[in-house]
Amino acid sequence: MLRTYAEDLESDAFNAEEYVERLAWRLTGPGGGDKIDAVFLNAALEEEISNLQILFDQCQGKIRNLENQCREEEETFCAALEKLVSENEIADGKLKTLNERVNSVAARVVHLGDQLQSVTAPRARAFEAYQLMVHFNEFLSDQPLESETFTDPDKLVEAGEVIYKLHIIAMELPKEKYEAVQTRIAYKYDELEKMLIEEFVRHHHANAKLKMKQIANVLSQFNGYSQAIDAYVEQCQWQSFRGGDIFTDIWNMLQKHDPVINDVFPNPQQVMSKLVLNIYHGKLQGYVRSKLLNASDPELYLSSLYDLFQKNNKLVDKMTSELVCCPEKDFILMLVNTVFSKYLPDYIKIETNYLHDQCKSILQKFYEKNGHVKKSGFSGIQDLKRDLQARLMQDTRTNYSLLSEEVAINILQETKLAFHRCGVLSSANDLSENVRQILDILMQYLCREHLEYAVDLAVNAIQSNENQGVKDFLNILRQTAAISHLLEKQIDDSVSALLKNSSQSTSCLEHAKSLLETIEAKLDKGVDKMLTTIVGHVRFILTTEQKKQEFKPEEDDNNSGEIPLCSNACSMACKYLSQQIAIMNESLDGSNLENTLTELVVRFHRVIVDHIYQFQYNSQGELILQLLFFLICLSIFYYSRSDAVAVRC
């Protein structure tokens, strides 16, 4: 029972009122109903209260016991803590004393070490001098060398160090007295040097870096150290050029041997410089010479030179950025100049000659295909007449044009490649001048020889054959706009990029701009001439076909007084004009079409007005003329805005 009380009272969700209610319900039972025995309930509750009192007394006893136990443990802990604090103070004092003793001993040890070193160093030098004297005494005698240093193959490195020092000593001795020993030491010096080089090569084959490093440190003091480097360089290149691209093979080889050179040699940058020098003066120079041997094919020569030089530049960039033992960049550029100095000075001459020939060939093939004999200009009326007659003999059903976007694209492609090569192969001092020469060739053949020539011919041919002449000129106008756009794009992409920091940038671009403006002015002149020709032909039709008495019938003749709604002259003029406007809609667009049609409408309106002023008409004819004039202007206005509305009169 007490355990049950303890569980209920120790619960976290304990509530006194709920506990009393639950206790009363348990005492009365669930089936008690409305009848409750108060005496029994009172006695039961008193019993429960007494039980709780007993439980309370038990808990109070436990609390007192726990408090006593805590006080005892606290006293024990405090005593132990005081003892530990005192022991810690004693240990701290001992630690300070020990630290002072250690510092004192360390100072004495350092002092003793300095004294020992001051004593040992002279002794070591004396012992080393003694050993050298012993070895020198061996060379001084006529007997074979019996020292283990020179007879044991495993002590080759030690023998090398000894013979190097003996060689220096022997060189300072008087030759008259010690010539024999100098000779023996020199012979042994050469012998050990050769053996060290052979041993170095052998360990290189075995990839024993530690042994290579030991031998390299000794050999670096010998006169034949360069021979060891040469042997290493030669061994590095053995079977290294087996791929299809020599520049890739060179980079793979340098990348492979760079960490080895850095770990083995005491002067890694010098060794790497020797390796790069050997590659450039040997394998690479021969490869470049074989690729550029045949200069009879300029296209192959230029593409090969560009490819080789560009790959070389990429190789140089990789070397300077990724190699640990990279040589100085000035040294690498000097090697590059040595390899390509034979080819770069004449590059621009070959480039411009090749570009001249290519552009000339492209234009010549185009004119031959069209059966046209190109002339530099018209020397007189007879030449112009003969050329126009030749054009009139062409099939008028075809759109004959001496301008080709395909030709322009071919020329632009050739010059684009030339600009790329120029940017890579030209030096900083020659870049601006070389770009200017290529740009001059581009402007000469594309603008002067092709665009301007075709525009001049089309403008001169407008009046010779109105229908075909206007159609040819408008076709030329459309193609010229497209080609000019391509030309300006190439100038922005290639020329401006190459001349970005050059003082000649402005002059070159202004020269090209002036040529385009010249062509544009000629096109404007051609448009004006075309419109003049169109309205002139309309005026000719109206003048020759229109009778001045058509709108003034005799009043006494009712039948003859009937005025036709549309005269023959008006029908012919409107039909001709609608054909020309249809051609304009096919060839022009945007603001060019709008401005041209607007100018045509203005001029046509002027012709109609001038033509009407020449009529003689009566009152009935006046009404008809006003109606016809209104219909003509309205039709022209609508047709100039839409292709779907026909020109009517």
XYZ file of C-alpha atoms in Angstrom, residues 33-580:
548
model
C -24.546 4.693 -6.498
C -26.124 7.589 -4.622
C -25.913 5.945 -1.175
C -22.633 6.743 0.598
C -21.752 5.439 4.066
C -20.305 8.540 5.688
C -19.030 6.712 8.770
C -17.208 4.158 6.646
C -15.830 6.857 4.367
C -14.629 8.906 7.360
C -12.921 5.908 8.932
C -11.340 4.956 5.620
C -10.051 8.464 5.011
C -8.626 8.682 8.541
C -6.844 5.406 7.909
C -5.483 6.752 4.631
C -4.333 9.930 6.371
C -2.525 7.899 9.012
C -0.859 5.880 6.274
C 0.237 9.074 4.565
C 1.558 10.351 7.893
C 3.597 7.186 8.290
C 4.903 7.613 4.756
C 5.755 11.236 5.517
C 7.686 10.261 8.626
C 9.598 7.655 6.666
C 10.487 10.215 3.985
C 11.635 12.695 6.614
C 13.900 10.040 8.108
C 15.407 9.278 4.717
C 15.951 12.984 4.091
C 17.787 13.408 7.382
C 19.970 10.385 6.631
C 20.808 11.721 3.168
C 21.619 15.172 4.544
C 23.955 13.649 7.122
C 25.595 11.545 4.438
C 26.046 14.613 2.193
C 27.636 16.598 5.025
C 30.062 13.770 5.720
C 30.980 13.450 2.031
C 31.391 17.231 1.754
C 33.756 17.269 4.713
C 35.716 14.367 3.230
C 35.866 16.095 -0.190
C 37.039 19.389 1.318
C 39.762 17.627 3.217
C 40.896 15.782 0.090
C 40.776 19.012 -1.913
C 42.915 20.843 0.636
C 45.391 18.007 0.524
C 45.511 18.081 -3.305
C 45.964 21.863 -3.344
C 48.903 21.599 -0.985
C 50.391 18.783 -3.062
C 49.887 20.848 -6.239
C 51.717 23.788 -4.687
C 54.580 21.500 -3.757
C 54.639 20.013 -7.310
C 54.551 23.480 -8.870
C 57.505 24.532 -6.787
C 59.402 21.424 -7.787
C 58.504 22.067 -11.465
C 59.887 25.593 -11.290
C 63.032 24.304 -9.669
C 63.353 21.607 -12.327
C 62.768 24.131 -15.112
C 65.516 26.334 -13.725
C 67.835 23.357 -13.593
C 66.921 22.346 -17.166
C 67.610 25.867 -18.428
C 70.892 25.899 -16.592
C 71.858 22.501 -17.986
C 70.745 23.515 -21.501
C 72.872 26.638 -21.355
C 75.813 24.570 -20.202
C 75.161 21.995 -22.950
C 75.012 24.705 -25.612
C 78.187 26.228 -24.292
C 79.802 22.822 -24.169
C 78.576 22.095 -27.714
C 80.097 25.324 -28.950
C 83.340 24.442 -27.250
C 83.255 20.924 -28.663
C 82.488 22.282 -32.121
C 85.308 24.762 -31.884
C 87.556 21.880 -30.942
C 86.027 19.270 -33.275
C 85.926 21.433 -36.412
C 89.677 21.986 -36.481
C 90.165 18.348 -35.627
C 87.805 17.347 -38.459
C 89.616 19.643 -40.837
C 92.888 18.343 -39.560
C 91.677 14.771 -40.004
C 90.445 15.582 -43.482
C 93.774 17.194 -44.274
C 95.494 14.142 -42.874
C 93.404 11.865 -45.094
C 94.211 14.037 -48.087
C 97.888 13.875 -47.179
C 97.667 10.094 -46.945
C 95.993 9.894 -50.344
C 98.421 12.420 -51.770
C 101.281 10.317 -50.412
C 99.827 7.344 -52.309
C 99.934 9.311 -55.535
C 103.396 10.577 -54.644
C 104.767 7.052 -54.513
C 105.202 4.995 -57.641
C 103.170 2.122 -56.212
C 99.612 1.283 -57.302
C 96.815 2.783 -55.241
C 95.858 0.490 -52.378
C 93.457 2.751 -50.471
C 89.977 1.333 -50.032
C 88.567 4.671 -51.157
C 89.926 4.166 -54.680
C 89.650 0.388 -54.883
C 86.118 -0.177 -53.549
C 83.509 0.393 -56.317
C 80.850 1.196 -53.712
C 82.873 4.214 -52.564
C 82.931 5.887 -55.960
C 81.209 9.038 -54.680
C 83.694 9.369 -51.798
C 86.587 8.791 -54.204
C 85.234 11.526 -56.427
C 85.167 14.026 -53.563
C 88.740 13.099 -52.565
C 90.175 13.254 -56.079
C 88.531 16.627 -56.685
C 90.256 18.097 -53.624
C 93.570 16.447 -54.535
C 93.277 17.845 -58.038
C 92.854 21.374 -56.678
C 95.837 20.934 -54.354
C 98.001 19.488 -57.116
C 97.226 22.395 -59.441
C 98.686 24.808 -56.877
C 101.973 22.925 -56.504
C 105.042 23.847 -58.569
C 105.077 21.867 -61.772
C 108.841 21.308 -61.885
C 108.878 19.362 -58.622
C 105.475 17.663 -58.653
C 104.853 17.058 -62.334
C 104.639 13.282 -61.914
C 102.117 13.369 -59.091
C 100.102 16.007 -60.930
C 99.960 13.706 -63.918
C 98.811 10.726 -61.820
C 96.171 12.783 -60.041
C 94.941 14.264 -63.330
C 94.718 10.788 -64.842
C 92.772 9.490 -61.836
C 90.627 12.628 -61.932
C 89.652 11.952 -65.543
C 89.108 8.272 -64.825
C 86.819 8.880 -61.851
C 84.990 11.613 -63.726
C 84.250 9.206 -66.543
C 83.185 6.512 -64.077
C 80.885 8.935 -62.265
C 79.237 9.942 -65.538
C 78.731 6.297 -66.488
C 77.365 5.543 -63.037
C 75.038 8.523 -63.298
C 73.697 7.284 -66.635
C 73.265 3.773 -65.254
C 71.277 5.011 -62.275
C 69.259 7.201 -64.621
C 68.227 4.106 -66.547
C 67.303 2.450 -63.257
C 65.404 5.599 -62.143
C 67.399 5.699 -58.870
C 66.906 9.365 -57.985
C 68.787 9.243 -54.670
C 71.954 7.822 -56.238
C 71.631 10.253 -59.135
C 71.413 13.151 -56.694
C 74.542 12.022 -54.789
C 76.549 11.635 -57.982
C 75.237 14.922 -59.412
C 76.319 16.808 -56.288
C 79.852 15.438 -56.683
C 79.971 15.863 -60.447
C 78.847 19.488 -60.177
C 82.402 20.284 -58.967
C 84.098 18.520 -61.886
C 85.033 20.037 -65.210
C 83.041 17.359 -67.003
C 79.785 18.153 -65.249
C 78.416 19.475 -68.519
C 79.065 16.054 -70.053
C 76.815 14.480 -67.429
C 74.134 17.038 -68.234
C 74.562 16.326 -71.955
C 74.230 12.607 -71.321
C 71.091 13.192 -69.279
C 69.629 15.495 -71.936
C 70.353 12.981 -74.664
C 68.841 10.168 -72.636
C 65.700 12.239 -71.966
C 65.078 12.651 -75.684
C 65.591 8.997 -76.514
C 62.350 7.558 -77.929
C 60.414 10.666 -76.847
C 59.286 11.830 -80.313
C 57.027 9.044 -81.457
C 53.700 10.891 -81.604
C 52.164 12.707 -84.528
C 52.627 16.175 -83.018
C 56.161 17.129 -82.036
C 54.986 19.954 -79.765
C 52.832 17.552 -77.748
C 55.776 15.163 -77.498
C 58.049 17.973 -76.294
C 55.590 19.050 -73.626
C 55.035 15.486 -72.400
C 58.793 14.975 -72.154
C 59.396 18.236 -70.257
C 56.494 17.562 -67.927
C 57.819 14.069 -67.205
C 61.421 15.094 -66.441
C 60.712 18.386 -64.646
C 60.317 16.847 -61.126
C 63.343 14.580 -61.698
C 65.550 17.525 -62.651
C 64.315 19.510 -59.663
C 65.109 16.657 -57.232
C 68.410 15.432 -58.682
C 70.483 18.375 -59.855
C 71.848 21.154 -57.635
C 71.155 23.666 -60.436
C 67.864 22.461 -61.963
C 67.115 25.610 -63.970
C 70.435 25.348 -65.785
C 69.778 21.703 -66.665
C 66.263 22.475 -67.919
C 67.653 25.341 -69.996
C 70.168 22.960 -71.548
C 67.399 20.469 -72.331
C 65.183 23.125 -73.939
C 68.157 24.525 -75.869
C 69.009 21.080 -77.211
C 65.394 20.493 -78.278
C 65.040 23.816 -80.085
C 68.409 23.681 -81.823
C 68.016 20.039 -82.706
C 64.750 18.236 -83.211
C 62.416 21.229 -83.407
C 64.565 23.268 -85.771
C 64.876 20.317 -88.138
C 61.138 19.679 -87.967
C 60.316 23.314 -88.775
C 62.810 23.328 -91.642
C 61.267 20.190 -93.143
C 57.743 21.628 -92.896
C 58.687 24.971 -94.475
C 61.153 23.659 -97.023
C 58.814 24.037 -99.992
C 57.858 27.697 -100.412
C 56.503 27.227 -103.941
C 53.014 26.630 -102.539
C 52.327 29.831 -100.565
C 49.017 28.595 -99.158
C 50.595 25.483 -97.648
C 53.640 27.480 -96.547
C 51.600 30.140 -94.737
C 49.245 27.674 -93.075
C 52.195 25.537 -91.928
C 54.092 28.553 -90.594
C 51.002 29.780 -88.747
C 50.289 26.359 -87.275
C 53.896 25.815 -86.167
C 54.280 29.246 -84.596
C 50.933 29.078 -82.818
C 51.716 25.655 -81.357
C 55.122 26.946 -80.293
C 53.493 29.883 -78.480
C 51.192 27.505 -76.621
C 54.218 25.389 -75.669
C 56.042 28.471 -74.346
C 53.004 29.488 -72.288
C 52.795 26.023 -70.748
C 56.499 25.989 -69.929
C 56.450 29.373 -68.217
C 53.316 28.641 -66.207
C 53.581 24.968 -65.227
C 57.239 23.902 -65.103
C 58.984 24.143 -61.734
C 62.449 24.440 -63.288
C 61.357 26.659 -66.154
C 64.133 28.670 -67.838
C 63.836 32.429 -68.056
C 61.275 33.612 -70.576
C 63.785 35.835 -72.364
C 65.967 32.783 -72.941
C 63.024 30.824 -74.378
C 62.030 33.719 -76.656
C 65.611 33.907 -77.886
C 65.430 30.213 -78.831
C 62.097 30.771 -80.593
C 63.597 33.657 -82.527
C 66.537 31.458 -83.517
C 64.233 28.802 -84.963
C 61.793 31.126 -86.768
C 64.053 34.090 -87.603
C 64.593 32.717 -91.104
C 60.877 32.746 -91.914
C 59.203 35.603 -90.018
C 60.905 38.629 -91.689
C 59.598 37.638 -95.147
C 56.189 36.569 -93.893
C 54.234 39.703 -94.795
C 55.698 39.791 -98.295
C 54.584 36.225 -98.976
C 51.231 36.919 -97.317
C 50.429 39.997 -99.390
C 51.575 38.396 -102.654
C 49.467 35.327 -101.970
C 46.471 37.459 -100.993
C 46.842 39.544 -104.162
C 46.903 36.409 -106.310
C 43.949 34.811 -104.525
C 41.708 37.873 -104.737
C 42.647 38.474 -108.355
C 41.954 34.834 -109.195
C 38.554 34.889 -107.465
C 37.459 37.975 -109.405
C 38.859 36.705 -112.689
C 37.033 33.370 -112.400
C 33.796 35.175 -111.612
C 34.032 37.500 -114.612
C 35.051 34.660 -116.930
C 32.095 32.612 -115.727
C 29.764 35.505 -116.601
C 31.487 36.113 -119.944
C 32.527 39.612 -118.990
C 35.791 41.312 -119.899
C 36.660 43.614 -117.035
C 38.017 47.051 -117.900
C 39.795 49.428 -115.614
C 37.567 52.283 -116.797
C 35.720 53.771 -119.774
C 38.059 55.611 -122.079
C 35.347 57.115 -124.205
C 31.851 56.988 -125.627
C 32.716 54.093 -127.903
C 33.881 51.894 -125.018
C 30.757 52.688 -123.051
C 28.549 52.021 -126.059
C 30.296 48.735 -126.828
C 29.986 47.547 -123.229
C 26.331 48.471 -123.036
C 25.610 46.716 -126.320
C 27.311 43.610 -124.966
C 25.077 43.772 -121.941
C 21.975 44.237 -124.057
C 22.837 41.030 -125.873
C 22.408 39.138 -122.608
C 19.153 37.304 -122.027
C 16.862 39.926 -120.563
C 14.925 37.261 -118.731
C 17.849 36.723 -116.346
C 18.986 39.059 -113.611
C 22.409 39.893 -115.003
C 24.733 41.216 -112.282
C 28.458 41.780 -112.000
C 28.289 41.613 -108.214
C 28.346 38.373 -106.241
C 27.966 37.794 -102.528
C 29.753 34.472 -102.934
C 32.788 36.243 -104.383
C 32.724 38.741 -101.518
C 32.511 35.947 -98.939
C 35.473 34.163 -100.544
C 37.581 37.334 -100.465
C 36.542 38.056 -96.875
C 37.420 34.506 -95.866
C 40.881 34.792 -97.407
C 41.544 38.096 -95.660
C 40.150 36.752 -92.385
C 42.722 33.959 -92.443
C 45.383 36.510 -93.364
C 44.435 38.690 -90.377
C 44.625 35.676 -88.060
C 48.070 34.767 -89.366
C 49.179 38.379 -89.145
C 48.169 38.628 -85.492
C 50.238 35.563 -84.612
C 53.261 35.899 -86.910
C 53.852 39.669 -86.781
C 56.028 41.283 -84.162
C 54.652 44.068 -82.000
C 56.543 46.691 -84.002
C 55.367 45.422 -87.410
C 51.802 44.458 -86.516
C 50.159 47.785 -87.381
C 51.871 48.108 -90.750
C 51.151 44.490 -91.685
C 47.469 44.832 -90.787
C 47.278 48.001 -92.861
C 48.731 46.222 -95.906
C 46.218 43.375 -95.656
C 43.369 45.837 -95.153
C 44.483 47.786 -98.239
C 44.354 44.599 -100.316
C 40.884 43.822 -98.989
C 39.593 47.296 -99.787
C 41.256 47.280 -103.209
C 39.767 44.041 -104.486
C 36.461 43.939 -102.644
C 35.562 47.630 -102.683
C 37.324 49.112 -105.689
C 37.679 46.161 -108.048
C 34.350 44.503 -107.280
C 31.813 46.679 -105.470
C 32.673 50.039 -106.977
C 33.165 48.584 -110.462
C 29.784 46.822 -110.390
C 28.059 49.930 -109.036
C 29.609 52.159 -111.731
C 28.604 49.767 -114.472
C 25.076 49.389 -113.110
C 24.623 53.154 -112.768
C 25.882 53.778 -116.302
C 23.562 51.092 -117.683
C 20.344 52.406 -116.141
C 19.277 54.532 -119.126
C 20.324 52.024 -121.776
C 17.593 49.555 -120.881
C 15.068 50.970 -118.455
C 13.432 47.755 -117.276
C 16.506 45.523 -117.060
C 18.801 48.408 -116.093
C 16.673 49.375 -113.106
C 16.320 45.751 -112.079
C 20.091 45.173 -112.301
C 20.838 48.316 -110.338
C 18.416 47.425 -107.553
C 19.937 43.959 -107.359
C 23.379 45.580 -107.112
C 22.049 47.882 -104.406
C 20.724 44.969 -102.338
C 23.917 42.937 -102.681
C 26.101 45.943 -101.891
C 24.252 46.500 -98.616
C 24.733 42.847 -97.611
C 28.424 42.819 -98.583
C 29.072 46.122 -96.802
C 27.577 44.673 -93.639
C 29.893 41.649 -93.848
C 32.877 43.909 -94.520
C 32.139 46.151 -91.546
C 31.743 43.103 -89.309
C 35.148 41.757 -90.341
C 36.771 45.141 -89.768
C 35.280 45.269 -86.267
C 36.204 41.669 -85.429
C 39.685 41.482 -86.961
C 41.171 44.891 -87.733
C 39.926 46.769 -84.674
C 40.991 43.930 -82.377
C 44.520 43.823 -83.822
C 44.945 47.612 -83.853
C 43.326 48.185 -80.476
C 46.425 49.754 -78.907
C 47.999 51.115 -82.092
C 48.359 54.718 -83.193
C 47.496 53.726 -86.793
C 44.087 52.381 -85.843
C 42.266 55.627 -86.588
C 43.912 56.220 -89.980
C 43.274 52.647 -91.186
C 39.632 52.662 -90.144
C 39.040 56.121 -91.599
C 40.502 55.008 -94.931
C 38.163 52.017 -95.070
C 35.238 54.176 -94.015
C 35.986 56.717 -96.751
C 35.878 53.990 -99.418
C 32.523 52.747 -98.154
C 31.209 56.294 -98.120
C 32.370 56.724 -101.729
C 30.432 53.624 -102.773
C 27.423 54.829 -100.810
C 27.564 58.180 -102.598
C 27.638 56.405 -105.962
C 24.655 54.308 -104.925
C 22.781 57.469 -103.969
C 23.651 58.882 -107.362
C 22.417 55.681 -108.976
C 19.140 55.806 -107.058
C 18.636 59.386 -108.170
C 19.422 58.424 -111.753
C 17.071 55.446 -111.545
C 14.203 57.589 -110.294
C 14.949 60.199 -112.937
C 14.883 57.505 -115.607
C 11.586 56.076 -114.345
C 9.769 59.395 -114.179
C 11.376 60.411 -117.477
C 9.957 57.335 -119.135
C 6.560 58.098 -117.598
C 6.782 61.643 -118.959
C 7.738 60.240 -122.370
C 4.707 57.923 -122.378
C 2.345 60.694 -121.377
C 3.815 63.117 -123.895
C 3.715 60.753 -126.856
C 0.507 58.866 -126.119
C -1.697 61.495 -124.499
C -3.601 63.810 -126.856
C -4.276 67.274 -125.583
C -7.800 67.360 -127.098
C -8.953 64.154 -125.393
C -10.484 66.050 -122.495
C -12.079 68.796 -124.618
C -14.685 67.194 -126.873
C -16.735 69.222 -129.316
C -19.982 70.311 -127.731
C -22.161 69.664 -130.789
C -21.050 66.046 -131.049
C -22.602 64.097 -128.234
C -20.883 60.826 -129.076
C -17.455 62.386 -129.393
C -18.037 64.297 -126.166
C -17.893 61.149 -124.103
C -14.642 61.145 -122.196
C -13.117 57.723 -121.455
C -12.571 56.901 -117.802
C -8.926 55.897 -118.411
C -6.861 56.956 -121.393
C -4.354 54.708 -123.174
C -1.424 56.884 -122.065
C -2.516 56.724 -118.454
C -2.844 52.929 -118.564
C 0.624 52.519 -120.094
C 2.225 54.869 -117.549
C 0.600 53.177 -114.572
C 1.481 49.727 -115.860
C 5.129 50.717 -116.299
C 5.228 52.358 -112.885
C 3.674 49.345 -111.162
C 6.354 47.117 -112.704
C 9.159 49.322 -111.389
